[in-house]
Coordinates of C-alpha atoms and ligand atoms in Angstrom, one line a residue:
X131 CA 101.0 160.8 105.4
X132 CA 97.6 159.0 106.6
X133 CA 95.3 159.6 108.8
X134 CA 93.3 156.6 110.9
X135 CA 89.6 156.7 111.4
X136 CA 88.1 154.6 113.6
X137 CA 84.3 154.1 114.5
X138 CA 83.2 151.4 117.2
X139 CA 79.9 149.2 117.8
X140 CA 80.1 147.8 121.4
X141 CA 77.9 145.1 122.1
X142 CA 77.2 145.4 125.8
X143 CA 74.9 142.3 127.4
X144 CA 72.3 144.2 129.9
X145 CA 72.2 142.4 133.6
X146 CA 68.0 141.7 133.2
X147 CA 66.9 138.9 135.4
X148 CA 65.0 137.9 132.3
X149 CA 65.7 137.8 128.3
X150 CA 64.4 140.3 126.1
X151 CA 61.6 138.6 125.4
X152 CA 60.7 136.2 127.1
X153 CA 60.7 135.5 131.1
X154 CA 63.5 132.9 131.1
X155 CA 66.5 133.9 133.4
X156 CA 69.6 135.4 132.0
X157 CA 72.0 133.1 134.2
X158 CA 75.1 132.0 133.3
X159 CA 76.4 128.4 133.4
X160 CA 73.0 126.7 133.5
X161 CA 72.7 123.2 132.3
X162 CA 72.5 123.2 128.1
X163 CA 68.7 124.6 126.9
X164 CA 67.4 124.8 130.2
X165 CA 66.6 128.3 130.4
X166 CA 64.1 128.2 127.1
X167 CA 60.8 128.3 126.3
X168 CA 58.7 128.4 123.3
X169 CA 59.2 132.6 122.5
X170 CA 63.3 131.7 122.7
X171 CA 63.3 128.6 120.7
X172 CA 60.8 130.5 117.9
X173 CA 58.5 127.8 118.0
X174 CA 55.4 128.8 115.8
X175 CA 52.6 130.9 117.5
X176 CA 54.9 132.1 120.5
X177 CA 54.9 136.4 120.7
X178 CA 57.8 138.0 122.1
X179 CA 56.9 140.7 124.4
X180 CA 59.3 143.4 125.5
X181 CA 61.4 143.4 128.6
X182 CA 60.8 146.5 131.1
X183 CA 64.1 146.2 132.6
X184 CA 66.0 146.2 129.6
X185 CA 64.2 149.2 127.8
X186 CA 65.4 151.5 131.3
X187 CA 68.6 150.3 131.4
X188 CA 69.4 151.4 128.1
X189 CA 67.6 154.4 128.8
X190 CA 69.7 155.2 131.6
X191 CA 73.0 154.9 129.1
X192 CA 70.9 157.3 126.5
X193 CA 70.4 159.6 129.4
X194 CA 74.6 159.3 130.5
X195 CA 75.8 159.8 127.4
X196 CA 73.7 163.3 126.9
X197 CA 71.8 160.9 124.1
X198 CA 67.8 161.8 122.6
X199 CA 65.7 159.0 124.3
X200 CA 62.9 158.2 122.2
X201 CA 59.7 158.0 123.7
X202 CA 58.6 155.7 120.8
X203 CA 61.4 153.6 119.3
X204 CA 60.6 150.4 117.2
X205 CA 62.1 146.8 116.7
X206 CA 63.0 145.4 113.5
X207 CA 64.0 141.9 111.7
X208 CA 67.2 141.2 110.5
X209 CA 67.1 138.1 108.6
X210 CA 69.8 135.8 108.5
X211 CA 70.5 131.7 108.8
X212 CA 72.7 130.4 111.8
X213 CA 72.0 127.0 113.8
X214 CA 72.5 129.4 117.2
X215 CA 69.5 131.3 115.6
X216 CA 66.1 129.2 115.1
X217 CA 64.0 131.9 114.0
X218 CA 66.6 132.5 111.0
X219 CA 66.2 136.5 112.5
X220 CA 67.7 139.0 114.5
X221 CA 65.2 140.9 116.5
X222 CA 66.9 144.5 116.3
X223 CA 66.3 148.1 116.5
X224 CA 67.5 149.7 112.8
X225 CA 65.8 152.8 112.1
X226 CA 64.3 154.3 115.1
X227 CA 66.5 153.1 118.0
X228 CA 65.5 153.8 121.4
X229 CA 68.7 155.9 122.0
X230 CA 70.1 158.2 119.7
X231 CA 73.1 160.9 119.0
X232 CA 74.9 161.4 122.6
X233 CA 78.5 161.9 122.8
X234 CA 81.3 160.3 125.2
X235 CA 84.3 162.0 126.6
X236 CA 87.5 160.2 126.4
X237 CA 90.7 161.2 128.0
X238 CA 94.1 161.7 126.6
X239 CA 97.4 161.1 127.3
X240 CA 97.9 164.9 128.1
X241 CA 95.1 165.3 130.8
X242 CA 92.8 166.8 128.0
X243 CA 89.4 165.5 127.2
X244 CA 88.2 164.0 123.4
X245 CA 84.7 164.6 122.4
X246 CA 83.3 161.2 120.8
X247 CA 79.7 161.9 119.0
X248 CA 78.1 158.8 119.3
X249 CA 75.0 157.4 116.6
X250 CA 72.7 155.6 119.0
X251 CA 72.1 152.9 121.1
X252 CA 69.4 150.0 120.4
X253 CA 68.6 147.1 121.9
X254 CA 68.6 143.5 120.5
X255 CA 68.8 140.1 120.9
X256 CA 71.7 137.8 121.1
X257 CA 71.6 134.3 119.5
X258 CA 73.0 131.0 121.3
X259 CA 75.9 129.6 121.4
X260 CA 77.4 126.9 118.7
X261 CA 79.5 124.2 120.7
X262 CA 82.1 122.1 118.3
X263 CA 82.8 119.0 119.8
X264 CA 85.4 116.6 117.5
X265 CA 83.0 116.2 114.0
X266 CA 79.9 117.1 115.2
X267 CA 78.3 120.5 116.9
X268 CA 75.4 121.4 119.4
X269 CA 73.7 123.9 119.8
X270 CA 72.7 125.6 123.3
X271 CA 70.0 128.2 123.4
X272 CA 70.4 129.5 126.9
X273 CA 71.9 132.7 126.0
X274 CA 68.7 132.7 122.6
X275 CA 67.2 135.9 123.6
X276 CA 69.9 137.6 126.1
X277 CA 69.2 141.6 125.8
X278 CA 72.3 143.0 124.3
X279 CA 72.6 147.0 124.1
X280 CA 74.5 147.8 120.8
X281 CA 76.2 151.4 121.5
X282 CA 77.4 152.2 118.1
X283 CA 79.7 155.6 117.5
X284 CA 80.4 158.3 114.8
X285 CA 83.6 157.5 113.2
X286 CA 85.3 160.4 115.3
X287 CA 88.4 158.9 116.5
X288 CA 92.1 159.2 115.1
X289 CA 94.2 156.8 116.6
X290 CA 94.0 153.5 118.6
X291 CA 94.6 155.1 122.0
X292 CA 91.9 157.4 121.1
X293 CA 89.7 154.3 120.4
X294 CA 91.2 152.3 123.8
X295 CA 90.5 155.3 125.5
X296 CA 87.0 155.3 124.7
X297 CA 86.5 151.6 125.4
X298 CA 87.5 152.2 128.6
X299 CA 85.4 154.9 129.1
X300 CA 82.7 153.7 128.3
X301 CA 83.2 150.4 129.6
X302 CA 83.2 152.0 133.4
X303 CA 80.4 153.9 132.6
X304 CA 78.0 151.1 132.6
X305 CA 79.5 149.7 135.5
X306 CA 79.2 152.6 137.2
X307 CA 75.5 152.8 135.8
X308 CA 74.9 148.6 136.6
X309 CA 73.4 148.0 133.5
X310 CA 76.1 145.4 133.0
X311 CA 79.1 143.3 134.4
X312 CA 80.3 144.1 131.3
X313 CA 82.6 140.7 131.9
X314 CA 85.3 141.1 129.1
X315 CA 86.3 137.5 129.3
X316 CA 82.8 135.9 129.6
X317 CA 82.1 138.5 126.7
X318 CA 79.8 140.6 127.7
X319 CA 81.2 143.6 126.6
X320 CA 82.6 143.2 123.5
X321 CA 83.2 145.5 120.3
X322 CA 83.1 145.7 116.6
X323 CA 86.2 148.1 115.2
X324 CA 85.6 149.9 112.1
X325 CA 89.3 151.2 110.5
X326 CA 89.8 153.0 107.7
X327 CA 93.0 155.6 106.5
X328 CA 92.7 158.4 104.6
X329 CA 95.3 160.9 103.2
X330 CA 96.0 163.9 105.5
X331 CA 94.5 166.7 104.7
X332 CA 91.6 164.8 102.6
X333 CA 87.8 165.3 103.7
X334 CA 86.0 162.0 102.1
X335 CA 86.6 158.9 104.5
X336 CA 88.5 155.9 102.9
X337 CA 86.9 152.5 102.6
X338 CA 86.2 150.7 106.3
X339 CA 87.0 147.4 107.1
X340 CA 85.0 146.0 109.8
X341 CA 87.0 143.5 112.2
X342 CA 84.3 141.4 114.6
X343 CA 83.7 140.6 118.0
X344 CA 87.0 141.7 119.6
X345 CA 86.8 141.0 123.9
X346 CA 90.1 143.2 125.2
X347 CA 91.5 146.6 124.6
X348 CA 94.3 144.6 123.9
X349 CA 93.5 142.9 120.7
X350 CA 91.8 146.3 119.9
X351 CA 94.9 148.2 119.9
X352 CA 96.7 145.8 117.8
X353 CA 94.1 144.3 115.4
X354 CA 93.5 148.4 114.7
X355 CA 97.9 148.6 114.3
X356 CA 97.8 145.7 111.7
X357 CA 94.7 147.2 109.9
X358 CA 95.9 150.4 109.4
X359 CA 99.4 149.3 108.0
X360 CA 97.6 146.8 105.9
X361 CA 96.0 149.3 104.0
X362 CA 98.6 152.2 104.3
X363 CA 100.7 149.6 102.7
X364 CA 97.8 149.0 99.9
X365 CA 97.9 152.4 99.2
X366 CA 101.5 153.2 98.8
X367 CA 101.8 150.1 97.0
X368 CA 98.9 151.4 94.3
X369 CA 96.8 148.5 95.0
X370 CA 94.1 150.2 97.8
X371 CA 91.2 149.9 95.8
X372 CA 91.5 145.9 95.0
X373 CA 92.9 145.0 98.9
X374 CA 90.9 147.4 100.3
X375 CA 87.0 147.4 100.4
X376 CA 84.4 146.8 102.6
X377 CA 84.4 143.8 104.3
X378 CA 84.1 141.9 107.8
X379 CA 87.6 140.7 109.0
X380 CA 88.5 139.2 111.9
X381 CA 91.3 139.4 114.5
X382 CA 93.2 135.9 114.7
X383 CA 94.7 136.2 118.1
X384 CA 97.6 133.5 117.3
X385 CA 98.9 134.3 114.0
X386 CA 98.2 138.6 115.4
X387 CA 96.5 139.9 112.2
X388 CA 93.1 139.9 110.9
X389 CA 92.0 137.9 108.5
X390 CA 88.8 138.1 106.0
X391 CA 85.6 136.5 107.4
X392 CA 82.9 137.8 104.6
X393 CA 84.1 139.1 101.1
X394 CA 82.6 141.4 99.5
X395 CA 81.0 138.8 97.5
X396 CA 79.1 137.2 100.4
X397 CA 77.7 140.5 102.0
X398 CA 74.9 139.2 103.4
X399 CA 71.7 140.3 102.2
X400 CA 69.3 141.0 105.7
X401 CA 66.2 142.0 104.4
X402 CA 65.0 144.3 107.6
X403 CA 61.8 144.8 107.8
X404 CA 59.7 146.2 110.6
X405 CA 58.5 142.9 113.3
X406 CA 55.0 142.4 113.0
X407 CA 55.2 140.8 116.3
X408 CA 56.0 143.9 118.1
X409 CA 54.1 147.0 118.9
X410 CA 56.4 150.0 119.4
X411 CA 58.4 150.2 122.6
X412 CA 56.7 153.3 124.1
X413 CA 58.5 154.1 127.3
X414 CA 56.2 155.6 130.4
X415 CA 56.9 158.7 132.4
X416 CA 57.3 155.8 135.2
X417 CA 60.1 154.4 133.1
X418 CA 61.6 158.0 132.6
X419 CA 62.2 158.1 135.9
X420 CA 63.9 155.3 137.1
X421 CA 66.3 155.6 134.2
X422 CA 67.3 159.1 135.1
X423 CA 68.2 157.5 138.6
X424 CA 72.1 157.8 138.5
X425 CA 75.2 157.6 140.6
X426 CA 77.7 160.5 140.4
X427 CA 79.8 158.8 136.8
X428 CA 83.8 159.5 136.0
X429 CA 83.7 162.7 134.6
X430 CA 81.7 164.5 137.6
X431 CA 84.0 162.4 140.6
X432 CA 87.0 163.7 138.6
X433 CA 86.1 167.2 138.6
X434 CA 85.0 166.7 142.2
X435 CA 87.9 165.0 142.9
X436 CA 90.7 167.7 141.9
X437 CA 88.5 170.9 142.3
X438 CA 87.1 170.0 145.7
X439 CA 89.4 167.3 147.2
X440 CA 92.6 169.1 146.2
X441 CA 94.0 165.2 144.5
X442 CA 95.5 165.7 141.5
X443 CA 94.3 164.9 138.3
X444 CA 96.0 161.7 137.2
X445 CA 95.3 160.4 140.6
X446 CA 91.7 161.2 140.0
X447 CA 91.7 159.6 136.5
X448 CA 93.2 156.3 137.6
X449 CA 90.1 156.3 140.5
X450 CA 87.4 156.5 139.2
X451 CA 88.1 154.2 136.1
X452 CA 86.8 152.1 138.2
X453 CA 83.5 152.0 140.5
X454 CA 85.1 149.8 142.9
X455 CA 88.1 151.9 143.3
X456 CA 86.2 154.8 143.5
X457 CA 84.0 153.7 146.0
X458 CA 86.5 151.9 148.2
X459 CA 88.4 155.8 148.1
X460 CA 84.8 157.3 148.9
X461 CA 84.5 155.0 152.3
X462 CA 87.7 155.4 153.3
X463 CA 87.2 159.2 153.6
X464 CA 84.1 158.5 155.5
X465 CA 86.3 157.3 158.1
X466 CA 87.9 160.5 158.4
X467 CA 90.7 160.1 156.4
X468 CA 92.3 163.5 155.2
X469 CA 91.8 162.7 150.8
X470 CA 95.1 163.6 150.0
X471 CA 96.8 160.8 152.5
X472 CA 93.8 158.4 152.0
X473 CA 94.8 158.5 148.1
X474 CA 98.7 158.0 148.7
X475 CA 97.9 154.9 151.1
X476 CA 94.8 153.5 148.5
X477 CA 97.0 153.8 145.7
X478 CA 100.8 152.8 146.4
X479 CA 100.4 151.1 149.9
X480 CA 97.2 149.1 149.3
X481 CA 97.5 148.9 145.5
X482 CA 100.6 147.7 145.7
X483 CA 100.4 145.2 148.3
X484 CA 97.2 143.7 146.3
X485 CA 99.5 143.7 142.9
X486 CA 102.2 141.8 144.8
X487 CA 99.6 139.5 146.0
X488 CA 97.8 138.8 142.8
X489 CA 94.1 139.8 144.1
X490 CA 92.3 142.9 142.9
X491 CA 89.9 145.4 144.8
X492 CA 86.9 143.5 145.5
X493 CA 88.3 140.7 147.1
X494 CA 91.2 143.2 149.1
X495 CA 91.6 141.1 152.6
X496 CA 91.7 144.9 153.8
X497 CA 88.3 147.1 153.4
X498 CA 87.5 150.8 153.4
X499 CA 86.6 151.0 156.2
X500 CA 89.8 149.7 157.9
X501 CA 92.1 151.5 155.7
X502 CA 90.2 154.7 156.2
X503 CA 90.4 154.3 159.9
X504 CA 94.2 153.6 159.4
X505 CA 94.8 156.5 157.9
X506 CA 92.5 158.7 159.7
X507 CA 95.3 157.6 162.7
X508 CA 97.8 158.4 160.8
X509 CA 96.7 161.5 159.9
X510 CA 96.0 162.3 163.3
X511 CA 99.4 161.7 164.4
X512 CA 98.2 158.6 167.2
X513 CA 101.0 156.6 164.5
X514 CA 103.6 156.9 162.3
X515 CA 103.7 156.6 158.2
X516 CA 105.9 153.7 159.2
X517 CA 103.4 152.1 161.7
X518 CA 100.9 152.3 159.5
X519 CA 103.0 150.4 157.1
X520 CA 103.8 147.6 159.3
X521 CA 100.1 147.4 160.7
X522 CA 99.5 146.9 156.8
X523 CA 101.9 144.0 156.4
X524 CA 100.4 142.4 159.8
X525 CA 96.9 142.7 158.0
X526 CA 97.8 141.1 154.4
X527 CA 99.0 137.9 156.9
X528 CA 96.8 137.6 159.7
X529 CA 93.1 138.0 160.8
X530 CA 92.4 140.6 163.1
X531 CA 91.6 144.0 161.4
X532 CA 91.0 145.9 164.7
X533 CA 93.3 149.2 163.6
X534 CA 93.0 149.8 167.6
X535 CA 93.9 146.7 169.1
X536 CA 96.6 146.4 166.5
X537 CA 98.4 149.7 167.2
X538 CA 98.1 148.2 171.2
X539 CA 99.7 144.8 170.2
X540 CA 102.0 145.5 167.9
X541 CA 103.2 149.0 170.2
X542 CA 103.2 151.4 167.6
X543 CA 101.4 154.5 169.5
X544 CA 103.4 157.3 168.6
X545 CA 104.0 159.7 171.4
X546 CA 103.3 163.1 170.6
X547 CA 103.6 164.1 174.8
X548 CA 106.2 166.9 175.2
X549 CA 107.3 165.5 178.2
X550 CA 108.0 162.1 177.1
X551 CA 109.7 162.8 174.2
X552 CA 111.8 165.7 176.5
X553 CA 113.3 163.0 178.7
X554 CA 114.3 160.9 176.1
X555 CA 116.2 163.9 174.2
X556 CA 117.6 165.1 177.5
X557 CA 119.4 161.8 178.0
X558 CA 120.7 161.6 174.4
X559 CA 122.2 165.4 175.0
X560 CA 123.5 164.4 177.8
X561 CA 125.7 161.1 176.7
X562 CA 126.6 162.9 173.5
X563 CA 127.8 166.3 175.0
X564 CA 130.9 166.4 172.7
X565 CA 128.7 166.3 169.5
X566 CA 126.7 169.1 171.1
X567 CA 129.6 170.9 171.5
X568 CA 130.5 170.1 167.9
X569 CA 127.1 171.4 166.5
X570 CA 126.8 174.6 168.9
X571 CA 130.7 175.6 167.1
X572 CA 128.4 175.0 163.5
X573 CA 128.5 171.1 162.7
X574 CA 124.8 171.6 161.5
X575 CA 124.7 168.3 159.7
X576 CA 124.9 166.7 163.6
X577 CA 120.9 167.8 164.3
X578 CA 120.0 164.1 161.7
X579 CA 122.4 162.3 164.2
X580 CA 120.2 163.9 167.2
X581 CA 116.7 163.1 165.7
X582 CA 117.9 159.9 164.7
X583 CA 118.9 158.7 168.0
X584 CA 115.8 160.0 169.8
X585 CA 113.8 158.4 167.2
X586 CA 115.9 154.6 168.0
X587 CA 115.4 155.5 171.8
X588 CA 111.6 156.1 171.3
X589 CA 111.3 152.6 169.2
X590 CA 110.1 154.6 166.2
X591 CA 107.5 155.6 168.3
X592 CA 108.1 159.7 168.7
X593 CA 106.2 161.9 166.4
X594 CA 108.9 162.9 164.1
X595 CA 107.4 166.7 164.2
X596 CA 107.6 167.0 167.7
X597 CA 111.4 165.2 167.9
X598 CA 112.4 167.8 165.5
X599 CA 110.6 170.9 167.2
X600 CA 112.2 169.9 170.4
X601 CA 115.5 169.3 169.7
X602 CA 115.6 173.1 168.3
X603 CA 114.6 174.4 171.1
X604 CA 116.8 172.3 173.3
X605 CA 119.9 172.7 171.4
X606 CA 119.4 176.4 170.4
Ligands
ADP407 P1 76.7 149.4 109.2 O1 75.2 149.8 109.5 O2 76.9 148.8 107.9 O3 77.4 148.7 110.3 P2 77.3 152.2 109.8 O4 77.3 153.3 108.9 O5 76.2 152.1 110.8 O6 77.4 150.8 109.0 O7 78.7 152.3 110.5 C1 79.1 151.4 111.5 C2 80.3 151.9 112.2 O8 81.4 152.2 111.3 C3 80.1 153.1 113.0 O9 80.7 153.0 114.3 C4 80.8 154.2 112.2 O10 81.3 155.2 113.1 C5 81.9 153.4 111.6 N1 82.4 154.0 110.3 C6 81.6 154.4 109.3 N2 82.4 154.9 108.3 C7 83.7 154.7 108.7 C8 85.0 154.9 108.1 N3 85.1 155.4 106.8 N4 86.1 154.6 108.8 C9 86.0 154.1 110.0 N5 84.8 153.9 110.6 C10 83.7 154.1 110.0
MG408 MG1 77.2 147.7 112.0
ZN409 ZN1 62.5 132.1 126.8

């Protein structure tokens, strides 16, 4: 029997108005090697000089992830030749990154919580972008220069869920922290996967495969499958040591395996060496603290969530995944509405309707604040579960989202009014007196009959409570 170990470098591109640096903009979709200048070109003589912004958003990840943030860190040259590259280098952080150790919390299956260790954090540049175009290629250097955070982990997880699970994790926590849009498919979150199997029971760590650039969980999940029988199948075959070394692989989305990208006979030869360019990144108490400015992040809502809130835990988990989720839940409890009903209507009622509809949370035609008020009725008995529903419906097709002038228009007050609801009973009693008869000599099962017809009389509109609590006394 084996054992997978898996280690992950996520490349996650920082949302800096500017590159790392230089001052050109960081947007996306600009017109081809428009946003250069001579520092992001490497034209001779031009000195990068370190972006601000990007040194305390990576801080702010060193500081969320329990990491050491170095007050000094320094920035390195990895040498290498690609057209997307004109310096022929990689401006990088190797041996004293500005982020180091820390450790993620992923969670399982079984509501318990992983600790991941993690290595460190550094910042760097990203190169441009290659565009093939029938026998020829171009090269655009907009994205030349693009800070790029590479958050790199100990090789502490066992399975691919594990390592899904901590892809997710951490790909909401810098949402939740806005150091990124982390954008998946415009790939600016995306992650190396180191695999490697070893016998149970066996201490030294087999030989890792490295498989590149890999944007969704996914293709993580299955590139890491194919991997680890690859080489399980090496093994038991007697043939690990000449299928298996160290290499760079790539995941082939059509043919669903990966494939080798750089032998072992090509391992490329980088030559770092300390940039003579750059002075070390020394980080200001300033600095210090506007990275330590953070929102509440998954792990505390969570806790706050089940232990204070009373929602249970897989309803919390599913939440705050997501920032917008979680703040869309957040607003509608501002409203007043009680947490427990306010989940049950976010998560099947509105969840559902957008699933059916094909949109997500941020553009719901329904927000917070609405929903919250809706339920804050609901809760308060002015309607019924089922009015709320239909008020729901009459939202996902029309304009108005007055909850007020809705419950009005559409007549779904409930009536909760002793009185009212009295009559009504009274003149059911009184056109039914041989069931009543029937359930004073024990026909129990008649008391649904009863509610149900004071319930038609009312429309749907008497509170259900008060029908039942009523009719007791009436018929007892
Ligand atoms: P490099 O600098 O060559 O990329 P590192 O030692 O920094 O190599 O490791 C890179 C990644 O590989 C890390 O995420 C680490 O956790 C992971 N890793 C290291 N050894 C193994 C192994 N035997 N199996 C799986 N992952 C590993
Ligand atoms: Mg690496
Ligand atoms: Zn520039």
């Amino acid at each position: 029997m084996f054992e997978t170990v898996i280690g992950l470098e996520v490349h996650v591109q920082l949302n800096t108005k500017t590159k790392l640096f230089c001052s050109c903009p960081t947007s996306f979709g600009e017109h081809q090697n428009s946003n250069t200048c001579p520092t992001c070109l490497a034209l001779p003589g031009a000195l990068p000089v370190v972006n601000k912004e990007a040194a305390i958003k990576a801080m702010r990840l060193g500081y969320a992830i329990n990491a050491n943030v170095n007050h000094t860190s320094h920035f390195d040259r990895k040498s290498y030749f690609y057209p997307d590259s004109p310096s022929a280098y990689q401006i990088t952080q190797l041996a004293k990154a500005i982020v180091q150790k820390g450790e993620v919390f992923i969670d399982l299956e079984d509501g318990s919580q992983k600790r991941i260790g993690m290595t460190q954090a550094h910042l760097e540049a990203d190169a441009g972008k290659n565009i093939h175009e029938g026998d020829h290629s171009k090269v655009d250097l907009n994205r030349s220069g693009t800070p790029l955070l590479e958050i790199v982990s100990n090789p502490d997880m066992r399975s691919s869920e594990e390592a899904v699970a901590f892809l997710k994790k951490l790909h909401s926590t810098v949402r939740y922290l806005d150091i990124s849009d982390a954008n998946m498919q415009e790939g600016s979150f995306r992650c190396d996967v180191n695999v490697s199997i070893r016998p149970k029971g066996q201490e030294a760590f087999g030989t890792r495969v490295e498989i590149k650039n890999i944007n969704s969980f996914k293709f993580v999940a299955a590139a890491i499958a194919y991997e680890v029988q690859r080489q399980t199948e090496a093994y038991e075959d007697g043939v690990y040591d000449e299928e298996v070394y160290q290499e760079t692989r790539l995941w082939d989305v059509e043919a669903g395996e990966t494939r080798s990208m750089r032998g072992k006979e090509e391992a490329a030869d980088y030559r770092y060496f300390p940039d003579p360019d750059l002075r070390p990144l020394i980080v200001t108490q300033e600095m210090i603290d506007e990275a330590k400015i953070m929102p509440e992040l998954p792990d505390a809502k969570v806790k706050r969530y089940t232990e204070e809130l009373g929602i249970k835990m897989y309803d919390a988990l599913v939440i705050t995944s997501d920032k917008e989720m979680a703040y869309y839940f957040e607003e509608m409890l501002e409203q007043g509405a009680v947490p427990k009903t306010a989940i049950t209507w976010f998560t099947s009622e509105l969840l559902g309707r957008l699933n059916k509809a094909g949109l997500s949370i941020e553009n719901s035609p329904i927000d917070a604040k609405t929903l919250g008020t809706l339920v804050a009725k609901i809760s308060d008995d002015t309607i019924s579960g089922k009015g709320g529903k239909e008020i729901l419906d009459h939202m996902m097709e029309n304009e108005s989202r007055d909850v007020d002038a809705l419950i009005e228009e559409l007549g779904l007050a409930q009536v909760s009014d002793d009185g009212a609801i009295l009559d009504i009973i009274d003149e059911i009693l009184a056109n039914n007196q041989d069931k009543v008869e029937q359930y004073k000599s024990g026909k129990d099962k008649l008391f649904g009959f009863f509610v149900g017809q004071t319930m038609k009389a009312s429309k749907g509109t008497a509170n259900p409570g008060k029908v039942n609590e009523l009719l007791k006394q009436r018929l007892s």
